[in-house]
Coordinates of N, CA and C and ligand atoms in Angstrom, one line a residue:
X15 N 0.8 -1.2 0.0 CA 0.0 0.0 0.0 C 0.9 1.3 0.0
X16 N 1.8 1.4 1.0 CA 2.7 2.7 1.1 C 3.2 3.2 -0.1
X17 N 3.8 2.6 -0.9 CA 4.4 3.3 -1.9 C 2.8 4.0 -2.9
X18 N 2.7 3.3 -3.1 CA 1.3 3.7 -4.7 C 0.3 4.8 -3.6
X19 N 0.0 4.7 -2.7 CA -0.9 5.4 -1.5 C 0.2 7.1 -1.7
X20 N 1.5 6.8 -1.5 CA 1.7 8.0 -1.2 C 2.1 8.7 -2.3
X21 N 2.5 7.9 -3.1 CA 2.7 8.3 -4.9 C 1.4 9.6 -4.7
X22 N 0.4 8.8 -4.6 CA -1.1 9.3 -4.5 C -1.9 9.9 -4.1
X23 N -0.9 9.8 -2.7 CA -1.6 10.9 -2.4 C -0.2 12.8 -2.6
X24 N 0.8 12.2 -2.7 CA 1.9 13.4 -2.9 C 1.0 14.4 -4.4
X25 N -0.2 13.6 -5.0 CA -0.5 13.9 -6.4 C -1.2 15.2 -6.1
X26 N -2.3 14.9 -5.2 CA -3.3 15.7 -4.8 C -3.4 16.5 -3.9
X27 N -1.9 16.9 -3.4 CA -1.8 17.2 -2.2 C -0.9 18.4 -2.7
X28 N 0.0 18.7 -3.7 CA 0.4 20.1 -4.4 C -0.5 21.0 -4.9
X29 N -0.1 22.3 -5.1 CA -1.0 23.0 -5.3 C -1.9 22.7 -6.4
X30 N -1.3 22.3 -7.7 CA -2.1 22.0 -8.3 C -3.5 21.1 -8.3
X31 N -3.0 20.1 -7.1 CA -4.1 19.1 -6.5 C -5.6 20.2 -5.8
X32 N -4.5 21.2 -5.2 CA -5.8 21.7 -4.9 C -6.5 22.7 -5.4
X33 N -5.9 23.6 -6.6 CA -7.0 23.8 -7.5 C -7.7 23.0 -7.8
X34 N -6.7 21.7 -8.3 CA -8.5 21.1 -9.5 C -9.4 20.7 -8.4
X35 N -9.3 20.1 -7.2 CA -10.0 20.0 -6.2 C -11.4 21.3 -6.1
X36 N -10.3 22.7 -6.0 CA -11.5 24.0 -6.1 C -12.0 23.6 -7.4
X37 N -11.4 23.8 -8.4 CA -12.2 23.2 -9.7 C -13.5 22.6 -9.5
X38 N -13.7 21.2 -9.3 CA -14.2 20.3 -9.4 C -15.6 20.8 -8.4
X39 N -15.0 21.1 -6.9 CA -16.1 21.4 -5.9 C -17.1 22.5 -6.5
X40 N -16.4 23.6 -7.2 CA -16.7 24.7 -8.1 C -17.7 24.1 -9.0
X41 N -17.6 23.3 -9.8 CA -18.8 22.8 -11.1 C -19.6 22.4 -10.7
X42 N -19.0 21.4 -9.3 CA -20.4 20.6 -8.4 C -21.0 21.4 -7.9
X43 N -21.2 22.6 -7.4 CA -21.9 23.7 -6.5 C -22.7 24.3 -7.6
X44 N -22.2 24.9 -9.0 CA -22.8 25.4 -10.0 C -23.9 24.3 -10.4
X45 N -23.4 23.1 -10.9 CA -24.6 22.3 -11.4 C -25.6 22.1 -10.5
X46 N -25.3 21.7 -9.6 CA -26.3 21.5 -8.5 C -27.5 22.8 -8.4
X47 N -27.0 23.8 -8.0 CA -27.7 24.8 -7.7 C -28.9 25.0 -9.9
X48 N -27.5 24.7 -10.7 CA -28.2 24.9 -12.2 C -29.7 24.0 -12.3
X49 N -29.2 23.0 -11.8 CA -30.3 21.6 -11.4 C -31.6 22.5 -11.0
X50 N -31.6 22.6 -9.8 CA -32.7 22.9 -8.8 C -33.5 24.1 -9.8
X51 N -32.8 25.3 -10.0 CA -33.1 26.1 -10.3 C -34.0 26.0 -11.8
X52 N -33.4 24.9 -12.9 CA -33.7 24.7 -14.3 C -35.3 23.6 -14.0
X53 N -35.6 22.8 -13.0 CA -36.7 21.9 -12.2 C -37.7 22.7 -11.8
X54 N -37.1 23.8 -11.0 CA -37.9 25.1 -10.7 C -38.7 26.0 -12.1
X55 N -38.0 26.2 -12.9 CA -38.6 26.8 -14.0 C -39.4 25.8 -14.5
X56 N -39.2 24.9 -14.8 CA -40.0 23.7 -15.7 C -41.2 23.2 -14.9
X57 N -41.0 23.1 -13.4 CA -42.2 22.8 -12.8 C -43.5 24.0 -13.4
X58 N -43.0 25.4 -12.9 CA -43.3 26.7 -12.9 C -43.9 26.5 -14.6
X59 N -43.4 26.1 -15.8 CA -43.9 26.4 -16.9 C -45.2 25.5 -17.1
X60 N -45.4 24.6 -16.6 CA -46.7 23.6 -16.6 C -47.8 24.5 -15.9
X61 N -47.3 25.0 -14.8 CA -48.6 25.5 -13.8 C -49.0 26.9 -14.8
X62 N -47.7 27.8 -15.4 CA -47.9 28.7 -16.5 C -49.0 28.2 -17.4
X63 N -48.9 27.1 -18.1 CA -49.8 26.8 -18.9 C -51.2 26.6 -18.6
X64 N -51.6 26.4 -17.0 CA -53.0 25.8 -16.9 C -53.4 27.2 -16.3
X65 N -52.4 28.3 -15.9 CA -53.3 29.3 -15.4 C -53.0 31.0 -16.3
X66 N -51.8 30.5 -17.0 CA -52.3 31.2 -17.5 C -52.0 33.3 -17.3
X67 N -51.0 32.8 -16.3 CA -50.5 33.8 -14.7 C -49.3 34.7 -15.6
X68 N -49.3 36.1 -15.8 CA -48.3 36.3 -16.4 C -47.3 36.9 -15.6
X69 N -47.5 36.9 -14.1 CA -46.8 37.5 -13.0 C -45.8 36.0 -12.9
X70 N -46.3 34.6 -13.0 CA -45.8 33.2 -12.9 C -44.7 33.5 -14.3
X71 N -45.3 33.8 -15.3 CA -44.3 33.9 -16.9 C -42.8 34.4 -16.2
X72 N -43.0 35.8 -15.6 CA -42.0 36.7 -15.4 C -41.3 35.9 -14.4
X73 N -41.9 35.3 -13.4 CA -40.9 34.6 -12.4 C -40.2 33.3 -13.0
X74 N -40.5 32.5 -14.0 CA -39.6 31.5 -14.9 C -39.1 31.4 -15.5
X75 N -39.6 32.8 -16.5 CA -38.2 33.4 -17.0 C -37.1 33.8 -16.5
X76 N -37.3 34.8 -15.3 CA -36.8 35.2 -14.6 C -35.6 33.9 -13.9
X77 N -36.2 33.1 -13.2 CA -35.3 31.6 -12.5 C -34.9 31.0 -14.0
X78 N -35.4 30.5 -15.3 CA -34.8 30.3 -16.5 C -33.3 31.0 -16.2
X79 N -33.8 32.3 -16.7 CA -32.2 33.2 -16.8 C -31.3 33.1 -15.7
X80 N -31.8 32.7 -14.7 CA -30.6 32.5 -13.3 C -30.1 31.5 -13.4
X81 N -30.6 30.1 -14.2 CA -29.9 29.4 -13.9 C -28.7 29.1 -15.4
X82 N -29.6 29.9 -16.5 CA -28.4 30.4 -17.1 C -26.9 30.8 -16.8
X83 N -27.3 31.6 -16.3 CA -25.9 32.6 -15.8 C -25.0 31.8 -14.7
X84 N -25.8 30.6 -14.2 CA -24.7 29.9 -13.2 C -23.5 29.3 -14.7
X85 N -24.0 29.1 -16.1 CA -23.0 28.6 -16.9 C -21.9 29.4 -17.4
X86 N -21.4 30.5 -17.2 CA -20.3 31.0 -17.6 C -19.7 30.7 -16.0
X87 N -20.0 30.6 -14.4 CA -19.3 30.7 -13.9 C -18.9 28.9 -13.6
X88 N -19.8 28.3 -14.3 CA -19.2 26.8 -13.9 C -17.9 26.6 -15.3
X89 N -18.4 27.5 -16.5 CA -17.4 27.4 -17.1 C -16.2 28.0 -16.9
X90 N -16.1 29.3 -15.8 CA -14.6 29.4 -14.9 C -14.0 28.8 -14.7
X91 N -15.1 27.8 -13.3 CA -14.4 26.8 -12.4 C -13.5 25.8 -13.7
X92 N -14.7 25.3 -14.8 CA -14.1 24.4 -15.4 C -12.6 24.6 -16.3
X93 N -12.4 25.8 -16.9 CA -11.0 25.7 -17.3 C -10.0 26.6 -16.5
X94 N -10.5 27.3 -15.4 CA -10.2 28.0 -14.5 C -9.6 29.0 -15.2
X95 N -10.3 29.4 -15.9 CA -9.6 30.5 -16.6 C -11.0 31.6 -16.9
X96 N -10.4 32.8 -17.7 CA -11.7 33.6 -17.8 C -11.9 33.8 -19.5
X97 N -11.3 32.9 -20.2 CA -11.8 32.9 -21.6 C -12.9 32.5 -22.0
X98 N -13.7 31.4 -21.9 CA -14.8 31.0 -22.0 C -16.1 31.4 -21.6
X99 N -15.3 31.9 -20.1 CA -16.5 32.4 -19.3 C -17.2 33.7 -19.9
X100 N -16.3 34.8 -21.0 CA -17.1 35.6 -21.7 C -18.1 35.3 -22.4
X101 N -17.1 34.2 -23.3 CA -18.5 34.1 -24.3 C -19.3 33.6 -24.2
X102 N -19.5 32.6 -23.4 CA -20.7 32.3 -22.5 C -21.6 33.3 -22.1
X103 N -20.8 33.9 -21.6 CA -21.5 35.4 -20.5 C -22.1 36.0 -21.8
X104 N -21.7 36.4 -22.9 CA -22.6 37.2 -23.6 C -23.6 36.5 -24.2
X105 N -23.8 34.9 -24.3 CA -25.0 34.8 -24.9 C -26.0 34.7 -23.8
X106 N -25.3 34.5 -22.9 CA -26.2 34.4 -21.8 C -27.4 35.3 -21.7
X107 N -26.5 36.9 -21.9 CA -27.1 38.5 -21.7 C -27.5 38.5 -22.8
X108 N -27.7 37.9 -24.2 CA -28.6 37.5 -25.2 C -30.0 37.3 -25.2
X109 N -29.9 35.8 -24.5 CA -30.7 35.3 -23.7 C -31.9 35.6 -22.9
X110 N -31.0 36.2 -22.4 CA -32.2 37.1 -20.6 C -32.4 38.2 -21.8
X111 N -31.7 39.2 -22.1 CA -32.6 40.2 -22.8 C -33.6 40.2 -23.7
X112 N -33.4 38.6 -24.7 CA -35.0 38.3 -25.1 C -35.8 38.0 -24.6
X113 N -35.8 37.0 -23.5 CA -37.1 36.3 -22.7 C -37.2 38.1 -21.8
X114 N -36.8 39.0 -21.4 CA -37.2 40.0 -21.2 C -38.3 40.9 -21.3
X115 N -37.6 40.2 -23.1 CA -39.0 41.6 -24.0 C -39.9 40.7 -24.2
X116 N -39.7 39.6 -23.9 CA -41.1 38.4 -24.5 C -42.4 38.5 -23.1
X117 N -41.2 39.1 -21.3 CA -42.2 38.5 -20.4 C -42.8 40.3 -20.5
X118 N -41.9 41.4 -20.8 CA -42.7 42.7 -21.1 C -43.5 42.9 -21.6
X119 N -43.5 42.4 -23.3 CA -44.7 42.5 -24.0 C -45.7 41.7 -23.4
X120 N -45.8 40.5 -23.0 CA -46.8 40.0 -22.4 C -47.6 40.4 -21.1
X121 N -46.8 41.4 -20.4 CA -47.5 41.2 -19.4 C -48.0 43.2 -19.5
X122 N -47.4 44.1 -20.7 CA -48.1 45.2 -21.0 C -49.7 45.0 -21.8
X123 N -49.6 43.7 -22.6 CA -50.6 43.3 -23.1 C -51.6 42.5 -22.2
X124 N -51.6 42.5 -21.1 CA -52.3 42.1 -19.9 C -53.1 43.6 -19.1
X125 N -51.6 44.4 -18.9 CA -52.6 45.1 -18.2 C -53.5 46.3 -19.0
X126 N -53.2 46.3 -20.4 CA -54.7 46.9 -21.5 C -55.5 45.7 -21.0
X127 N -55.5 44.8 -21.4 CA -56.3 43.8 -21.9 C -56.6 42.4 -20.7
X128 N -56.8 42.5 -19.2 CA -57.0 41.8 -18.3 C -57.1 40.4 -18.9
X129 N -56.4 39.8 -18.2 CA -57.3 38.4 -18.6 C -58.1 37.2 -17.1
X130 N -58.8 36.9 -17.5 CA -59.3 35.7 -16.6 C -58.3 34.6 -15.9
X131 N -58.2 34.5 -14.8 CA -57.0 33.4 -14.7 C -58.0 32.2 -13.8
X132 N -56.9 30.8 -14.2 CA -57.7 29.8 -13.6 C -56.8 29.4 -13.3
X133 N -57.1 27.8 -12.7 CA -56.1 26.9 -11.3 C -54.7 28.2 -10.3
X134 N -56.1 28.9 -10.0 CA -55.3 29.8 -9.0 C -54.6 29.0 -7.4
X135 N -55.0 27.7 -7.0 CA -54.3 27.5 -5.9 C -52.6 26.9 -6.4
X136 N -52.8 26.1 -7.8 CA -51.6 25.9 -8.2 C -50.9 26.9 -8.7
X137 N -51.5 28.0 -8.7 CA -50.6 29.2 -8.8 C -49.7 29.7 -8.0
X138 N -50.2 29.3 -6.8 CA -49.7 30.0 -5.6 C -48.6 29.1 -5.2
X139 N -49.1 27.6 -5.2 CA -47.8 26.7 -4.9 C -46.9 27.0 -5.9
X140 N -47.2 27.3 -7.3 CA -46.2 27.6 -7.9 C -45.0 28.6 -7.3
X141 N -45.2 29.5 -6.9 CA -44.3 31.1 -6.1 C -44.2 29.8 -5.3
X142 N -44.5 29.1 -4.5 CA -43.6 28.6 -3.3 C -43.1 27.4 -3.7
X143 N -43.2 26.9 -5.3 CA -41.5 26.4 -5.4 C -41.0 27.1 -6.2
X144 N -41.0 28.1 -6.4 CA -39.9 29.0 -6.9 C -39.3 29.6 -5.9
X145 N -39.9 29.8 -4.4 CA -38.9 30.4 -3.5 C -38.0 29.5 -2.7
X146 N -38.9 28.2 -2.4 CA -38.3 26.8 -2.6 C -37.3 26.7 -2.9
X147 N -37.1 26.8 -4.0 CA -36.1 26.0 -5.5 C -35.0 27.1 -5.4
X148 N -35.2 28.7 -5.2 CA -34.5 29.8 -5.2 C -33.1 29.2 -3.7
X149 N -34.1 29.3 -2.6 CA -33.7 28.8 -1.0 C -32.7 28.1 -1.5
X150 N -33.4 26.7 -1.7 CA -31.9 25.8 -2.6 C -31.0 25.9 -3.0
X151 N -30.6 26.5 -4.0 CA -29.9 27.0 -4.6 C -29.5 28.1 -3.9
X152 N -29.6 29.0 -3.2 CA -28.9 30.2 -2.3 C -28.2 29.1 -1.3
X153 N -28.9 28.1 -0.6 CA -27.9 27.6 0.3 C -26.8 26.8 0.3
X154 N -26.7 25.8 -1.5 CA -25.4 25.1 -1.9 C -24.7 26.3 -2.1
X155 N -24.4 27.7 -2.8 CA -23.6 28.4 -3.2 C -23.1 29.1 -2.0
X156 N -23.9 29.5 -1.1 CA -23.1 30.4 -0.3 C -22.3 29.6 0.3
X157 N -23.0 27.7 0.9 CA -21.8 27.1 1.6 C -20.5 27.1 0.5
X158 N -20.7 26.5 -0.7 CA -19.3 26.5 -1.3 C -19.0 27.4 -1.4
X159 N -19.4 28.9 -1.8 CA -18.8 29.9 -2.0 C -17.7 30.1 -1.3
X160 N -18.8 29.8 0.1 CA -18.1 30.2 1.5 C -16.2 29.3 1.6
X161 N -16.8 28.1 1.6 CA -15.9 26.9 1.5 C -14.9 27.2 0.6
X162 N -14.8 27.6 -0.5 CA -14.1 28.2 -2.1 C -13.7 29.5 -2.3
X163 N -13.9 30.0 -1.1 CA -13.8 31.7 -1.3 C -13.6 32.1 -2.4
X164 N -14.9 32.3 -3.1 CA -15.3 32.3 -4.0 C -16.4 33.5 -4.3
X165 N -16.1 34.9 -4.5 CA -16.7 36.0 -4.3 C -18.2 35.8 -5.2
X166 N -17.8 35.1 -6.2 CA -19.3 35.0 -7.4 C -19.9 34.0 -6.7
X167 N -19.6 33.0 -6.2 CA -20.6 32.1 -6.3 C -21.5 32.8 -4.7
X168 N -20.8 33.7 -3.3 CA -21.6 33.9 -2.2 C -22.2 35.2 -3.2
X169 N -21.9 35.7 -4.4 CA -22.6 36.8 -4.1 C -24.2 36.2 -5.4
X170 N -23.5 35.1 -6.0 CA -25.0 34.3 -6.4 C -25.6 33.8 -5.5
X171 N -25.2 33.5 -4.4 CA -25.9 32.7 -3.3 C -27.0 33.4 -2.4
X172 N -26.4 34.8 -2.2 CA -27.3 35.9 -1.8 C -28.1 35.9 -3.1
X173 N -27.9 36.3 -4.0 CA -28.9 37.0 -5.1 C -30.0 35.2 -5.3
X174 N -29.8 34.6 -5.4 CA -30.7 33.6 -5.3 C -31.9 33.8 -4.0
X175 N -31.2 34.3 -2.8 CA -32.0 34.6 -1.8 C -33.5 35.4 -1.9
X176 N -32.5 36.2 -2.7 CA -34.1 37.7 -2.7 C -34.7 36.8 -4.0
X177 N -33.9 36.1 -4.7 CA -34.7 35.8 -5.7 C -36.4 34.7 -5.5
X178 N -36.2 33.7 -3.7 CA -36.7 33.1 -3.5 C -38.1 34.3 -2.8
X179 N -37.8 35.7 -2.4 CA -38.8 36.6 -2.4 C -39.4 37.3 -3.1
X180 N -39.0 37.0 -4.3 CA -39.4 37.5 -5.8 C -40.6 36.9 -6.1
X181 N -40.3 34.9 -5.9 CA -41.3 34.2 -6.0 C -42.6 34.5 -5.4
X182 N -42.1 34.9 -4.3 CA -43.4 35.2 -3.3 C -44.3 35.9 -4.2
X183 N -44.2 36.6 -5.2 CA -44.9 37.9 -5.6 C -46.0 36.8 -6.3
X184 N -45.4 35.6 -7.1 CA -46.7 34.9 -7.6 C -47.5 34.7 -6.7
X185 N -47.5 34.1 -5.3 CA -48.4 34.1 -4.4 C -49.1 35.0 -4.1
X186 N -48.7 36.2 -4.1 CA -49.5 37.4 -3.6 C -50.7 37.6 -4.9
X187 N -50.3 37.4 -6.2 CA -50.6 37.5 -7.2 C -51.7 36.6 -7.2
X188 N -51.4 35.3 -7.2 CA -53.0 34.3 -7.2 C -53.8 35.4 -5.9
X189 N -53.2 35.3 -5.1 CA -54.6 36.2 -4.1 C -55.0 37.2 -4.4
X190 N -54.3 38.1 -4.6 CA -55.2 39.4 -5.5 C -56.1 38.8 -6.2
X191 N -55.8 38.0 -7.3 CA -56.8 37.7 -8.3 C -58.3 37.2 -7.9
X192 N -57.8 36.1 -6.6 CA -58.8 35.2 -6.4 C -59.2 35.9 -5.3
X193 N -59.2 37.2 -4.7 CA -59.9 38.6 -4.0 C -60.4 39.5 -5.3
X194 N -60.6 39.5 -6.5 CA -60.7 39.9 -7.7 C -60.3 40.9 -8.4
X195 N -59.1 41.6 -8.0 CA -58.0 42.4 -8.2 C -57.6 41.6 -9.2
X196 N -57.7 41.4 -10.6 CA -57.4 41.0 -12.1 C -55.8 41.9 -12.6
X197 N -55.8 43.1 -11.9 CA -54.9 43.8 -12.6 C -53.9 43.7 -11.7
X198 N -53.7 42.8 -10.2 CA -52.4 42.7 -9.9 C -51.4 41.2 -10.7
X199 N -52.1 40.8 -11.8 CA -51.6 40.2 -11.7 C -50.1 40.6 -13.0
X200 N -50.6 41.4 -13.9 CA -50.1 42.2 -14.8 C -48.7 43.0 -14.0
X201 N -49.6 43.8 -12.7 CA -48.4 44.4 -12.2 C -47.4 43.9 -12.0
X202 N -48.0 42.7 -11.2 CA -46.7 41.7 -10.9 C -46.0 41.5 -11.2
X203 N -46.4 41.2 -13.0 CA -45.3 40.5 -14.0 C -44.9 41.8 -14.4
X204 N -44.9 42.8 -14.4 CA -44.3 44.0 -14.6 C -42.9 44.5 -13.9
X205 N -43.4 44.3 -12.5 CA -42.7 44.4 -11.3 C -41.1 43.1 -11.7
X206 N -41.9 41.9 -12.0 CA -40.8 41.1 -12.0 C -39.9 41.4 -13.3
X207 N -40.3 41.7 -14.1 CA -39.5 42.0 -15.7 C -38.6 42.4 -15.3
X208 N -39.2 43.7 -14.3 CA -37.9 45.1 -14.2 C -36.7 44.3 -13.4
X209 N -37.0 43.6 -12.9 CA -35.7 42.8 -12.1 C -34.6 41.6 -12.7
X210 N -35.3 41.4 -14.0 CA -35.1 40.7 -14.8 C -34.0 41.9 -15.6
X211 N -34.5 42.7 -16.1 CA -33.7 43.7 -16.7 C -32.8 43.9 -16.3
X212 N -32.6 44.0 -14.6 CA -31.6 44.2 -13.8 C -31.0 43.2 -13.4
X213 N -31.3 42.0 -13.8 CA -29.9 40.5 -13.9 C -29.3 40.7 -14.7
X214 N -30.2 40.9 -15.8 CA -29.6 40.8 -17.4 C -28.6 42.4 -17.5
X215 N -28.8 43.7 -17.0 CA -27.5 44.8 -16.7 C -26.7 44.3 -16.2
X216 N -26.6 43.2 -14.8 CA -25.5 43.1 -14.3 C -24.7 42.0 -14.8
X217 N -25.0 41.1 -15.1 CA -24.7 40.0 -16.2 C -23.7 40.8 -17.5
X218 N -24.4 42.1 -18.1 CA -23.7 42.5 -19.0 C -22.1 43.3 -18.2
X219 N -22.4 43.8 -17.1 CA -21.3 44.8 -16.8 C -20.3 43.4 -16.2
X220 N -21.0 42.3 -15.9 CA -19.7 41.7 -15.7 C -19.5 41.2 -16.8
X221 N -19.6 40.8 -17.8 CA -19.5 39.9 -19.0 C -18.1 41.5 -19.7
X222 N -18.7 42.8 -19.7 CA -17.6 43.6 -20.3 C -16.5 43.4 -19.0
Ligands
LIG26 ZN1 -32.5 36.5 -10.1

């Protein structure tokens, strides 16, 4: 055992050993968190379709594009370098600034034009796995962050946080509606765009 053991372990135990180590911990913290977060929109797009909720649109697009943007920083960890992670990073801010104008237009053509919404209680569960799924994902990143001293992944870890109180807003939104306030639901998805606009600014200022 001695010889090949310590061959083996002298491998992983130089610096290089412990980058790829941060490496590796780094991709596993990004995917994981990309997981939760990409489950979360997909759940969220089903209940979109039966209700119909365009405050729910802006919050899946919204988690959609977050869990985008974990891929330029898993593509750091992965070549540990910052070449890739641009160009990644700009289609990313591609990305979020279409589904932007898609959850805008949709939800300005709401508040002209009200619409009727249905399966309002799965609406509401919807917002609480999106704050759910948000929580998740804020609590893998800050521990590795923390663990990896890793300035992007604690300050995704926080920004996932408020993003789990963002969710809330679909909740509040089925209840307006289903109190018969029709036009919070528009505002909502208005409310959430703008914040969407503002991942997709800061995404851009880091990507330049
Ligand atoms: Zn966000």
């Amino acid at each position: 055992m001695g010889r090949v053991h310590l061959h083996g372990h002298s491998r992983v135990a130089g610096p290089l050993g412990a980058e790829l180590r941060r490496s590796r911990a780094g991709i596993k913290a990004v995917s994981i968190s990309l997981l939760v977060l990409g489950v979360t929109a997909a759940a969220q797009a089903v209940v979109y379709v039966l209700s119909g909720s365009v405050a729910l649109l802006a919050d899946l697009i919204h988690n959609g594009g977050d869990a985008l943007t974990a891929i330029p920083i898993g593509i750091a960890f992965f070549l540990r370098s910052t070449s890739g992670e641009r160009w990644a990073g700009r289609a990313v801010v591609l990305a979020i600034v279409v589904s932007a104008a898609v959850a805008l237009e949709e939800s300005i053509r709401r508040l002209i034009e009200p619409r009727e919404l249905s399966h309002l209680w799965p609406l509401a569960a919807a917002g609480v796995v999106g704050f759910l799924g948000n929580e998740a994902a804020a609590i893998v990143r800050l521990a590795a962050g923390r663990r990896l001293s890793s300035p992007a992944l604690v300050a995704d870890g926080y920004h996932a946080r408020i993003d789990g109180l963002v969710s809330l807003g679909v909740v509040a939104s089925a209840g307006a509606v289903a109190l018969g306030a029709r036009i919070a639901d528009p505002l909502i998805g208005l409310a959430i765009t703008l914040l969407i606009v503002h991942i997709a600014w800061d995404a851009w200022v880091t990507v330049r």
